[in-house]
XYZ file of C-alpha atoms in Angstrom:
694
model
C -120.889 116.107 -102.734
C -117.623 117.126 -101.091
C -118.619 120.778 -101.436
C -121.943 120.156 -99.665
C -120.199 118.378 -96.798
C -117.748 121.288 -96.353
C -120.719 123.677 -96.442
C -122.544 121.721 -93.697
C -119.427 121.684 -91.566
C -119.064 125.440 -91.855
C -122.704 125.964 -90.989
C -122.352 123.762 -87.947
C -119.379 125.751 -86.715
C -120.843 129.164 -87.554
C -124.628 128.830 -87.681
C -125.305 132.528 -87.411
C -123.208 133.334 -90.457
C -124.393 130.422 -92.588
C -128.171 130.357 -91.984
C -128.980 133.136 -94.412
C -126.790 131.710 -97.073
C -128.291 128.242 -96.728
C -131.773 129.591 -97.325
C -130.597 131.445 -100.402
C -128.915 128.346 -101.654
C -132.115 126.227 -101.805
C -134.824 128.820 -102.490
C -134.655 128.680 -106.319
C -136.275 125.622 -108.011
C -134.150 123.700 -110.481
C -136.486 122.603 -113.407
C -134.388 122.112 -116.520
C -131.399 119.909 -117.142
C -129.061 122.843 -117.659
C -129.912 124.255 -114.281
C -129.419 120.856 -112.657
C -126.007 120.632 -114.412
C -124.904 124.058 -113.176
C -126.220 123.571 -109.677
C -123.065 121.912 -108.258
C -120.833 124.608 -109.769
C -122.904 127.425 -108.242
C -122.992 125.610 -104.948
C -119.198 125.223 -105.004
C -118.670 128.911 -105.814
C -120.924 129.890 -102.935
C -119.003 127.644 -100.570
C -115.712 129.086 -101.750
C -116.915 132.616 -101.155
C -118.134 131.650 -97.706
C -114.759 130.114 -96.909
C -112.987 133.292 -98.003
C -115.306 135.387 -95.841
C -114.731 133.176 -92.838
C -110.973 132.933 -93.258
C -110.363 136.646 -93.889
C -110.564 137.854 -90.296
C -108.495 134.870 -89.258
C -105.719 135.781 -91.653
C -105.747 139.341 -90.402
C -104.980 138.103 -86.929
C -102.026 135.972 -88.052
C -100.377 138.424 -90.417
C -97.856 140.772 -88.768
C -96.235 143.921 -90.014
C -92.458 143.541 -90.643
C -90.418 144.933 -87.737
C -88.358 148.000 -88.520
C -84.602 147.243 -88.422
C -82.721 149.524 -86.044
C -79.051 150.292 -85.415
C -79.335 148.548 -82.041
C -80.370 145.349 -83.811
C -77.281 145.519 -86.026
C -75.057 145.959 -82.977
C -76.690 143.021 -81.209
C -76.258 140.799 -84.249
C -72.610 141.868 -84.580
C -71.938 141.087 -80.926
C -73.682 137.760 -81.383
C -71.526 136.881 -84.389
C -68.340 137.840 -82.500
C -69.311 135.803 -79.435
C -70.232 132.821 -81.581
C -66.921 133.029 -83.455
C -65.031 133.300 -80.177
C -66.710 130.249 -78.688
C -66.140 128.349 -81.924
C -62.419 129.139 -81.770
C -62.302 128.031 -78.135
C -63.979 124.797 -79.128
C -61.490 124.222 -81.939
C -58.537 124.902 -79.659
C -59.694 122.783 -76.720
C -61.829 119.946 -78.018
C -60.618 119.004 -81.481
C -57.809 116.428 -81.654
C -54.418 118.108 -81.663
C -53.081 115.741 -84.306
C -55.363 117.038 -87.046
C -53.502 118.650 -89.970
C -52.930 122.335 -89.317
C -53.797 122.083 -85.598
C -50.549 120.679 -84.299
C -49.075 123.065 -81.728
C -45.294 122.684 -81.366
C -44.107 121.369 -78.049
C -42.929 124.093 -75.677
C -39.117 124.361 -75.785
C -38.988 124.242 -71.984
C -40.751 120.856 -71.924
C -38.538 119.422 -74.654
C -35.275 120.671 -73.142
C -36.226 119.474 -69.666
C -36.834 116.010 -71.112
C -33.364 116.234 -72.645
C -31.925 116.873 -69.188
C -31.526 120.669 -69.159
C -31.687 122.163 -65.651
C -31.208 125.689 -64.218
C -27.579 126.686 -63.819
C -27.151 130.456 -64.160
C -29.551 132.973 -62.591
C -31.506 135.028 -65.134
C -32.233 138.773 -65.040
C -34.865 140.217 -67.385
C -34.715 143.927 -68.307
C -37.849 145.355 -70.000
C -37.757 148.138 -72.560
C -39.708 151.325 -73.108
C -43.510 151.233 -72.749
C -43.808 147.505 -71.890
C -43.304 147.885 -68.104
C -46.254 148.593 -65.813
C -46.601 151.847 -63.841
C -48.764 152.308 -60.729
C -49.985 155.346 -58.799
C -48.739 156.114 -55.282
C -49.819 159.736 -54.969
C -52.009 161.862 -57.186
C -54.353 164.792 -57.668
C -58.005 164.786 -56.522
C -59.132 163.474 -59.922
C -57.279 160.194 -59.230
C -59.425 159.279 -56.219
C -59.567 155.498 -55.758
C -56.527 154.705 -57.912
C -53.932 154.169 -55.172
C -51.529 151.452 -56.362
C -53.688 150.844 -59.420
C -51.963 150.484 -62.769
C -51.976 153.613 -64.877
C -49.912 151.906 -67.571
C -49.813 148.275 -68.596
C -53.112 146.618 -67.734
C -56.725 147.061 -68.719
C -56.293 150.799 -69.536
C -59.847 151.427 -68.304
C -58.802 154.741 -66.788
C -58.133 156.126 -70.268
C -61.855 156.027 -70.997
C -63.028 157.044 -67.533
C -60.794 160.108 -67.052
C -58.395 160.580 -69.993
C -57.051 164.038 -69.118
C -56.427 163.027 -65.507
C -54.662 159.893 -66.741
C -52.402 161.908 -69.060
C -51.626 164.406 -66.320
C -50.372 161.651 -64.018
C -48.224 160.041 -66.728
C -46.468 163.341 -67.446
C -43.174 164.322 -65.823
C -42.009 167.775 -64.828
C -40.941 169.679 -67.941
C -38.005 171.327 -66.164
C -36.540 168.549 -64.015
C -37.666 165.408 -65.823
C -38.806 164.020 -62.454
C -42.138 163.899 -60.593
C -44.501 166.861 -60.845
C -45.556 168.324 -57.508
C -48.134 166.115 -55.809
C -47.777 163.144 -58.189
C -45.870 159.918 -57.645
C -46.039 157.161 -60.273
C -43.705 154.199 -59.809
C -42.738 151.026 -61.657
C -44.671 147.874 -60.799
C -42.265 145.449 -59.058
C -41.716 141.761 -59.720
C -42.234 139.448 -62.683
C -45.768 140.816 -63.178
C -44.279 144.195 -64.130
C -43.939 143.185 -67.780
C -45.244 139.648 -68.240
C -48.338 140.990 -70.021
C -48.763 144.472 -71.461
C -52.555 144.108 -71.569
C -54.844 141.146 -70.853
C -54.027 138.458 -73.403
C -51.085 140.344 -74.933
C -47.897 138.714 -73.672
C -44.499 140.374 -73.450
C -42.260 138.283 -71.173
C -44.883 135.725 -70.072
C -44.003 133.001 -72.596
C -40.274 133.187 -71.849
C -40.941 133.179 -68.086
C -43.180 130.132 -68.436
C -40.566 128.190 -70.397
C -37.859 129.101 -67.902
C -40.153 127.805 -65.164
C -40.618 124.514 -67.029
C -36.920 123.675 -66.647
C -36.929 124.686 -62.972
C -36.560 128.457 -62.700
C -38.455 130.420 -60.064
C -38.169 133.762 -58.262
C -35.018 132.799 -56.350
C -33.043 132.516 -59.607
C -35.117 134.713 -61.956
C -35.647 138.471 -61.555
C -37.424 141.228 -63.487
C -35.402 144.464 -63.252
C -38.403 146.801 -63.461
C -37.748 150.548 -63.673
C -39.631 153.692 -64.656
C -38.990 153.742 -68.392
C -40.081 157.398 -68.704
C -37.020 158.703 -66.847
C -33.494 159.229 -68.102
C -31.305 156.305 -67.069
C -29.365 158.214 -64.430
C -32.595 159.642 -62.991
C -33.876 156.119 -62.318
C -31.025 155.911 -59.825
C -31.430 159.433 -58.456
C -35.156 159.055 -57.785
C -35.712 155.300 -57.253
C -32.228 153.788 -56.765
C -33.130 151.321 -59.527
C -29.501 150.757 -60.559
C -28.422 150.139 -56.956
C -31.223 147.615 -56.462
C -30.251 145.847 -59.693
C -26.612 145.653 -58.552
C -27.617 144.253 -55.145
C -29.964 141.703 -56.697
C -27.328 140.406 -59.114
C -24.803 140.074 -56.279
C -27.363 138.241 -54.114
C -28.368 135.843 -56.912
C -24.703 135.198 -57.660
C -24.026 134.144 -54.045
C -27.254 132.235 -53.358
C -27.035 130.209 -56.574
C -23.641 128.659 -55.920
C -21.551 131.564 -57.244
C -22.880 131.107 -60.732
C -22.657 134.125 -63.027
C -25.858 135.810 -64.175
C -27.388 135.725 -67.665
C -28.974 139.108 -68.466
C -31.776 139.332 -71.058
C -32.635 142.978 -71.902
C -35.156 144.040 -74.546
C -35.323 147.089 -76.849
C -34.483 150.257 -74.875
C -33.625 148.006 -71.937
C -30.527 147.049 -73.943
C -29.033 150.548 -73.756
C -30.352 150.940 -70.201
C -28.268 147.932 -69.187
C -25.326 149.262 -71.210
C -25.552 152.355 -69.003
C -25.596 150.039 -65.968
C -22.370 148.310 -67.068
C -20.503 151.628 -66.805
C -22.383 152.857 -63.739
C -21.743 149.720 -61.673
C -17.940 150.011 -62.004
C -17.753 153.833 -61.718
C -16.826 155.320 -58.333
C -19.540 156.845 -56.127
C -21.424 159.119 -55.779
C -22.184 159.038 -59.531
C -21.482 155.320 -59.973
C -22.138 152.116 -58.068
C -18.594 151.637 -56.779
C -18.246 148.038 -57.941
C -14.784 148.688 -59.348
C -12.994 147.150 -62.306
C -13.783 143.479 -62.679
C -17.323 143.556 -61.234
C -18.889 142.622 -64.583
C -16.320 139.899 -65.243
C -17.113 138.386 -61.854
C -20.914 138.513 -61.963
C -22.100 138.343 -65.603
C -21.858 135.318 -67.899
C -23.734 136.599 -70.959
C -25.949 139.438 -72.180
C -28.637 138.280 -74.610
C -29.951 141.481 -76.198
C -33.431 141.215 -77.772
C -34.348 143.674 -80.539
C -31.484 145.950 -79.442
C -31.840 149.650 -80.244
C -28.082 150.236 -79.862
C -27.939 153.053 -82.413
C -31.478 154.394 -82.008
C -34.634 154.221 -84.123
C -35.845 156.796 -86.692
C -39.430 156.493 -85.450
C -38.345 158.348 -82.286
C -37.791 161.413 -84.495
C -41.316 161.177 -85.943
C -42.663 160.886 -82.425
C -40.993 164.132 -81.348
C -41.834 166.067 -84.518
C -45.492 165.135 -84.946
C -46.399 162.416 -82.409
C -47.069 159.962 -85.212
C -45.673 157.051 -87.134
C -46.787 155.007 -90.102
C -50.111 153.858 -88.614
C -51.086 157.208 -87.117
C -50.266 158.991 -90.378
C -52.571 156.588 -92.233
C -55.460 157.231 -89.834
C -54.819 160.943 -90.055
C -55.058 160.860 -93.855
C -58.175 158.673 -93.944
C -60.037 160.749 -91.337
C -58.615 164.274 -91.393
C -59.160 166.103 -88.128
C -60.321 163.023 -86.211
C -57.261 162.729 -83.979
C -56.742 166.456 -83.490
C -60.276 167.820 -83.831
C -61.195 170.833 -81.736
C -64.867 170.318 -82.592
C -65.090 167.038 -80.709
C -62.385 167.956 -78.213
C -60.179 164.971 -79.079
C -56.840 166.658 -79.894
C -55.310 163.236 -79.362
C -51.981 163.912 -81.043
C -51.474 167.174 -79.170
C -52.019 165.450 -75.829
C -49.705 162.600 -76.793
C -47.020 165.084 -77.796
C -47.422 167.121 -74.615
C -46.957 164.012 -72.455
C -44.237 162.225 -74.441
C -42.090 165.355 -74.605
C -41.720 165.135 -70.832
C -40.204 161.630 -71.111
C -36.420 161.900 -71.343
C -36.124 158.259 -72.366
C -37.462 159.129 -75.840
C -34.244 161.060 -76.550
C -32.214 157.931 -75.804
C -33.761 156.392 -78.947
C -32.877 159.224 -81.357
C -30.434 157.873 -84.023
C -26.804 157.823 -82.875
C -23.618 158.065 -84.878
C -24.721 160.795 -87.281
C -24.100 160.447 -90.997
C -21.337 157.898 -90.439
C -23.905 155.323 -89.363
C -27.144 156.465 -90.968
C -25.863 157.935 -94.229
C -25.717 161.392 -95.789
C -27.772 163.119 -98.486
C -26.579 160.726 -101.194
C -25.965 157.290 -99.698
C -26.594 155.055 -96.714
C -25.549 151.562 -95.545
C -28.831 150.124 -96.883
C -28.172 151.450 -100.399
C -28.900 148.029 -101.920
C -31.986 147.405 -99.780
C -34.860 146.042 -101.861
C -38.461 146.265 -100.707
C -39.937 142.878 -101.387
C -43.417 141.694 -102.042
C -44.434 138.683 -99.959
C -43.493 136.412 -102.877
C -40.085 138.001 -103.235
C -39.375 137.681 -99.512
C -40.187 133.996 -99.757
C -37.822 133.578 -102.701
C -35.129 135.476 -100.836
C -35.442 133.218 -97.804
C -35.410 130.073 -99.958
C -32.430 131.316 -101.932
C -30.401 131.923 -98.780
C -31.264 128.562 -97.306
C -30.368 126.700 -100.486
C -27.504 128.708 -101.960
C -26.254 130.869 -99.108
C -26.930 134.115 -100.996
C -29.840 136.061 -102.412
C -28.310 137.569 -105.531
C -30.777 135.990 -107.953
C -33.791 136.972 -105.904
C -32.597 140.575 -105.696
C -31.872 140.704 -109.403
C -35.387 139.476 -110.178
C -37.046 142.086 -107.984
C -34.670 144.956 -108.469
C -36.023 148.466 -108.016
C -34.862 150.921 -110.649
C -34.511 153.891 -108.342
C -32.507 153.382 -105.156
C -33.897 155.423 -102.258
C -31.727 157.847 -100.306
C -32.349 156.708 -96.756
C -29.808 159.150 -95.339
C -32.407 161.912 -95.779
C -34.271 160.877 -92.642
C -36.611 163.874 -92.934
C -37.518 165.337 -96.342
C -40.057 168.021 -97.129
C -41.732 166.891 -100.322
C -41.323 163.665 -102.291
C -39.603 165.489 -105.155
C -36.741 166.399 -102.794
C -35.883 162.714 -102.519
C -35.018 162.521 -106.204
C -32.897 165.689 -106.430
C -29.101 165.483 -106.291
C -27.649 166.921 -103.098
C -26.202 169.872 -105.069
C -29.733 171.032 -105.930
C -31.121 170.825 -102.396
C -31.707 173.881 -100.254
C -30.013 173.237 -96.920
C -30.298 175.775 -94.092
C -27.236 176.258 -91.948
C -27.783 174.976 -88.417
C -26.714 178.311 -86.931
C -29.413 180.104 -88.904
C -31.979 177.575 -87.734
C -30.970 177.954 -84.099
C -30.965 181.739 -84.437
C -34.651 181.536 -85.312
C -35.359 179.528 -82.175
C -34.415 182.532 -80.060
C -37.342 184.564 -81.397
C -40.229 182.605 -79.935
C -43.594 183.838 -78.807
C -43.373 184.736 -75.160
C -47.141 185.133 -74.904
C -49.599 182.750 -76.452
C -53.355 183.088 -76.667
C -53.828 179.329 -76.739
C -54.257 178.958 -73.008
C -52.597 175.870 -71.626
C -49.678 174.975 -73.881
C -50.352 171.676 -75.605
C -46.935 171.417 -77.213
C -43.874 173.579 -77.672
C -45.105 174.466 -81.145
C -47.537 176.904 -79.534
C -44.584 179.052 -78.508
C -43.383 179.364 -82.099
C -44.579 181.820 -84.712
C -45.845 180.498 -88.042
C -42.889 182.086 -89.824
C -40.439 180.239 -87.597
C -42.214 176.973 -88.293
C -42.013 177.586 -92.047
C -38.252 177.930 -91.662
C -38.108 174.229 -90.852
C -39.448 173.342 -94.296
C -37.039 175.695 -96.050
C -34.359 173.075 -95.564
C -35.294 170.370 -98.046
C -33.780 167.453 -96.143
C -32.278 166.548 -92.770
C -29.718 163.827 -92.078
C -28.933 162.155 -88.750
C -26.473 164.977 -87.990
C -28.707 167.954 -88.806
C -31.667 166.240 -87.145
C -30.382 167.201 -83.714
C -30.473 170.888 -84.635
C -34.001 170.416 -85.987
C -35.100 168.830 -82.700
C -33.439 171.591 -80.693
C -35.429 174.077 -82.766
C -38.885 172.498 -82.434
C -38.487 171.034 -78.905
C -35.939 173.225 -77.094
C -37.135 172.466 -73.550
C -37.086 168.738 -74.081
C -33.685 168.730 -75.778
C -32.078 171.037 -73.223
C -33.213 168.782 -70.394
C -32.540 165.455 -72.091
C -29.185 166.264 -73.673
C -27.779 166.605 -70.172
C -28.340 162.833 -69.903
C -27.698 161.509 -73.420
C -25.188 161.933 -76.242
C -25.475 160.869 -79.896
C -22.002 161.222 -81.398
C -18.936 159.067 -82.039
C -15.969 159.357 -79.706
C -12.652 160.356 -81.212
C -10.634 159.430 -78.119
C -12.342 157.142 -75.623
C -9.611 157.869 -73.068
C -10.663 161.507 -72.931
C -11.802 162.227 -69.317
C -15.043 163.772 -70.566
C -16.340 160.305 -71.463
C -16.496 159.410 -67.773
C -19.680 161.508 -67.605
C -22.859 159.419 -67.356
C -24.467 161.002 -70.413
C -22.103 158.962 -72.647
C -22.621 155.597 -70.914
C -25.614 154.415 -72.958
C -24.012 155.242 -76.327
C -21.982 152.222 -77.533
C -20.014 154.556 -79.849
C -18.809 156.717 -76.955
C -17.972 154.164 -74.315
C -15.936 150.988 -73.775
C -17.261 147.597 -72.815
C -16.045 146.368 -69.399
C -12.888 144.316 -69.047
C -14.599 140.905 -69.093
C -13.058 138.654 -71.779
C -15.095 135.590 -70.693
C -18.417 137.385 -71.029
C -20.495 136.897 -74.202
C -22.802 139.351 -75.952
C -25.657 138.280 -78.255
C -27.638 140.443 -80.655
C -30.935 138.592 -81.180
C -33.493 140.279 -83.407
C -36.030 139.658 -86.131
C -35.628 140.402 -89.832
C -37.887 140.314 -92.858
C -40.409 142.945 -91.721
C -40.666 146.433 -93.296
C -39.322 148.872 -90.712
C -39.545 152.678 -90.664
C -36.315 154.342 -91.787
C -37.056 157.844 -93.136
C -40.027 160.148 -93.686
C -41.544 162.608 -96.141
C -43.068 165.545 -94.255
C -45.232 168.520 -95.143
C -46.561 171.597 -93.386
C -50.026 171.173 -91.935
C -52.745 173.373 -93.432
C -54.123 174.251 -90.004
C -53.164 177.589 -88.433
C -55.210 177.208 -85.287
C -53.820 177.158 -81.765
C -52.641 173.889 -80.290
C -52.279 172.292 -83.705
C -49.198 170.345 -84.777
C -47.806 172.213 -87.804
C -45.805 169.290 -89.221
C -47.165 165.962 -90.395
C -46.129 162.960 -92.470
C -47.232 163.304 -96.081
C -49.239 160.102 -96.406
C -49.850 160.794 -100.129
C -46.166 160.198 -100.964
C -45.684 156.813 -102.642
C -42.836 155.316 -104.615
C -42.869 152.714 -107.366
C -45.161 149.698 -107.218
C -42.474 147.589 -105.613
C -40.619 150.455 -103.960
C -39.844 151.273 -100.353
C -41.795 154.535 -100.035
C -45.365 153.986 -98.863
C -47.601 156.532 -97.204
C -44.774 159.004 -96.677
C -42.528 156.437 -94.957
C -39.438 154.712 -96.338
C -39.006 151.115 -95.182
C -35.968 148.886 -94.774
C -35.347 145.447 -93.320
C -35.849 145.091 -89.578
C -38.169 143.852 -86.866
C -40.922 146.442 -87.437
C -39.413 148.884 -84.917
C -35.608 148.678 -85.103
C -33.768 148.694 -88.471
C -31.151 145.997 -88.962
C -28.264 148.490 -88.967
C -29.157 149.667 -85.444
C -29.747 146.193 -84.033
C -26.789 144.377 -85.564
C -23.901 146.757 -86.296
C -22.210 146.607 -82.890
C -22.156 142.791 -82.842
C -21.214 142.628 -86.535
C -18.388 145.164 -86.509
C -18.249 147.658 -83.632
C -17.525 145.005 -80.973
C -16.376 142.142 -83.212
C -12.938 141.063 -81.975
C -10.708 143.494 -80.092
C -11.668 147.060 -80.989
C -11.386 150.374 -79.200
C -15.023 149.895 -78.138
C -14.297 146.327 -76.951
C -10.717 146.342 -75.671
C -10.948 142.986 -73.863
C -12.284 141.157 -76.924
C -15.641 140.011 -75.538
C -17.176 137.460 -77.940
C -20.183 138.735 -79.879
C -22.774 136.727 -81.800
C -25.579 137.671 -84.183
C -28.696 135.525 -83.873
C -31.228 136.669 -86.451
C -34.739 135.256 -86.693
C -36.395 135.291 -90.106
C -39.958 136.444 -89.580
C -42.696 133.987 -90.410
C -46.264 135.156 -89.921
C -48.723 132.757 -88.255
C -50.516 130.560 -90.768
C -53.829 130.648 -88.908
C -55.601 132.307 -85.996
C -54.994 129.196 -83.924
C -51.269 130.053 -83.814
C -51.919 133.339 -82.039
C -49.019 135.726 -82.689
C -46.858 132.971 -84.116
C -44.092 130.724 -82.837
C -41.643 131.895 -85.526
C -42.331 135.609 -85.401
C -39.522 138.143 -85.772
C -41.591 141.166 -84.712
C -40.135 143.467 -82.066
C -42.265 142.155 -79.166
C -43.634 138.915 -80.608
C -40.099 137.555 -80.926
C -40.253 136.762 -77.215
C -42.684 134.001 -78.129
C -40.353 132.698 -80.859
C -39.495 129.056 -80.158
C -35.937 129.312 -81.535
C -35.182 132.425 -79.481
C -36.563 130.871 -76.266
C -34.439 127.794 -76.857
C -31.332 129.996 -77.197
C -32.047 131.688 -73.854
C -32.722 128.399 -72.074
C -29.548 126.769 -73.393
C -27.351 129.739 -72.427
C -28.970 129.833 -68.972
C -28.313 126.108 -68.746
C -24.583 126.613 -69.333
C -24.098 126.570 -73.122
C -21.840 129.013 -74.950
C -22.383 130.964 -78.133
C -20.211 128.531 -80.066
C -22.342 125.613 -78.832
C -25.439 127.379 -80.127
C -23.846 127.414 -83.573
C -22.281 130.878 -83.600
C -23.799 133.492 -85.907
C -27.096 132.950 -87.700
C -27.593 135.675 -90.316
C -30.341 136.188 -92.892
C -30.034 139.930 -93.578
C -27.323 142.029 -95.246
C -25.947 143.264 -91.918
C -22.373 142.233 -92.737
C -22.415 144.153 -96.038
C -24.009 147.156 -94.364
C -21.324 147.113 -91.679
C -18.585 147.071 -94.325
C -20.034 150.241 -95.857
C -19.864 152.071 -92.520
C -16.468 153.715 -92.376
C -15.656 153.983 -88.695
C -12.339 153.816 -86.879
C -12.112 150.683 -84.766
C-alpha cells in the first residue's frame, strides 16, 4: 500500500513521466493466486526504478567535481594558520589571567626598585656596539631617490628587497680612505631611537631604557652616544666629531645633574670604543680632546661593560676570510651555490665581503694578544673546556650552586680528546690531531712575498673581493700552512686582504706592550687595545665586566679550499663536514667554547679577572674591577619572548638581573654593595694559565 501511495505522489508531481508507466502497470490481468501474490513485489520494483530515474538527474546537479589543489591554496592555508596562531598567542598574553601556572611574568625591575625607594642619582650614558646602531642617508646616488634621512640600517630593511645593490653601495666606505665615497653621506641616527630596536619587535636597548625610565630617568639624565660603527674609532672624530660631542654631553650632564658623576654602559664593540675615548679625552689636541689628567676621575663614576670584546672575537677572522660564520657555513653546505650562485645572480657572500672589507671597525675585533692570550699550536687557556649537552650544562650549574665547583660534572662528561683551540684556522680536520712537530707551517715572510705577485689585470669586471686580484696558485699557498695561531693570523689577513689591513692597521694594534711608558704608545692606534694602554688615573672609578656564559661560542675553524675556480668566487670556506666526537666541541667545522654566543669568556673576562685586577701596569691607579656573569637560561615558552634570564650577547640587555645591576649602580650603589664578583665560568683558571707580565 505504501508503494502505491509513493507511486501516486510521483505521478502527481511528474504526470508526463508517469502516465505511460501507470498504464503499463495495470494493463495485465491478474487471474491466479501466484500472480496476485507477486503483484505487490512487481509494483514495488517498478516504483523503485521510477524513483531512480527521477532522482538521477537531480543527483547529477548536486554532485561536484573535487577542486584541484594548487600551490596558492597551500600558501593561503599556511598564512591562515600563522595568523590564527598569532592571534591565539595575543589572546593568551592579554586576556588569560596572569596568575595561571606558567604565565606569570616577573615584575619589571624598575617597578620593584622604585617601590623600594630607588631614584635617579647619576646620569647614564649608553654606548652601542657594532651593527646595532641605526644609519640614515643624507646624500646618495640617483638610485637612492626618495631615501633622504631614511634608515638604511636598523629598521624595516625594506630597501634590501627593493634595491639591494644600491643599498650595499651606500653602506660601503671608500676602500682607500675608510671614509665616505664621493657623493654618498650616511650618518648615525641620533638620540635614544638610534639603538633601542634593531628591527621592529627586536629590542636592543629598549628594555633597559624603559626600566631606567620607570625609576625616573629621561633624556636630561640619559643619553645614547650614537656613532657610525663602520668607521675606525679615530675617524668617528675626524669626520663626525663624535668623541667631542660625547665629551661635551658628559660634561653637561655632570653639571646639570648636581655635579653627579656619570655611569657609562657600553656594549660589545662599544666597550673598546669607549676605552679609546678614555685615552682620547685626556690626550692633548689636536689628536686628543684636551681634557687633561683627572678628567675621567672627575666625570665618571663607573663603566658597566656588557658583553665586552676587550681581546677580540675569532668570528671576525671568519668574516674577513670568507664572509661567513657557523650559521652561514651550515646554509652553504645544505644548499651549495645558493648564496654565491652566478646563475641566479645572488652572489650574496661576495657582496657581503666587498662591503664589510671597507669597514675598518671589523679589524678592531680581530683577536688581540697573540699566542699569549689565545694559545699556540699545542695549548690554550680553555684547555679543560668541556662541550656539554643540555643535561650536562644543567648538572654543571647545579653543581656550582650547591658545591661551589663543577669537578664531578666535568668528570662525568669528560671528552677523551682535548681540542687545540690555539689553532684558530686549520686546513683539514686531521691537522687538528697532529702534534705541532708534524705540521707544515709556512714562514710569514714567504707568505707575504707571495702577496707581492698579484694579478694586476682581472677579467672579472668589477672586483667583488680582493681575492679576484690573486692568482689561484697564490690562494693555494694559504692552505699549505696547516694551521694559523692568533700571531700568524695577522700575516694571513695581510695576504688575503692587503688593502683592508693596510688601511685599518693605521688605526688599530693587536699586540702586548713591553713598556707602556714608551712614547709610541701615545699614538691613537693603541688606545683601544687594553694590553697596550693604561687606564686613567681614577682610583674611585669602578669597572664591571658583565656578560653571559653557558652558550657555545665560536673559537676556531676548520677551513678548506673551495672547488670553484670562477671569477668573483670566495676560494676559502669553512668545512662544514668536520665534526668531532659525539659530545665534542667541533661541529660543522667550528670549535666551540663557553661564552655568550659571540664573545668567548677569555675575551670578555680576562681584563677584569687579571689584567686590571688590583694595581697592575695596565691599571696603575688600582681601579676596582668586578666580574658579573649571567648563567644563560633559555625561555621556557614562547610567552617569555627572548627570556628574562638570557645570557646571549644582545638578549642579555633584557636580563632582569643585569638590569637591576645597572639601576642600582645608577642609583648610587657600589660594586661591593652588589655583592662583588659573580662567577659561573672557569675565567679565573683560564686567567691563571695566561702568562703575562703585570
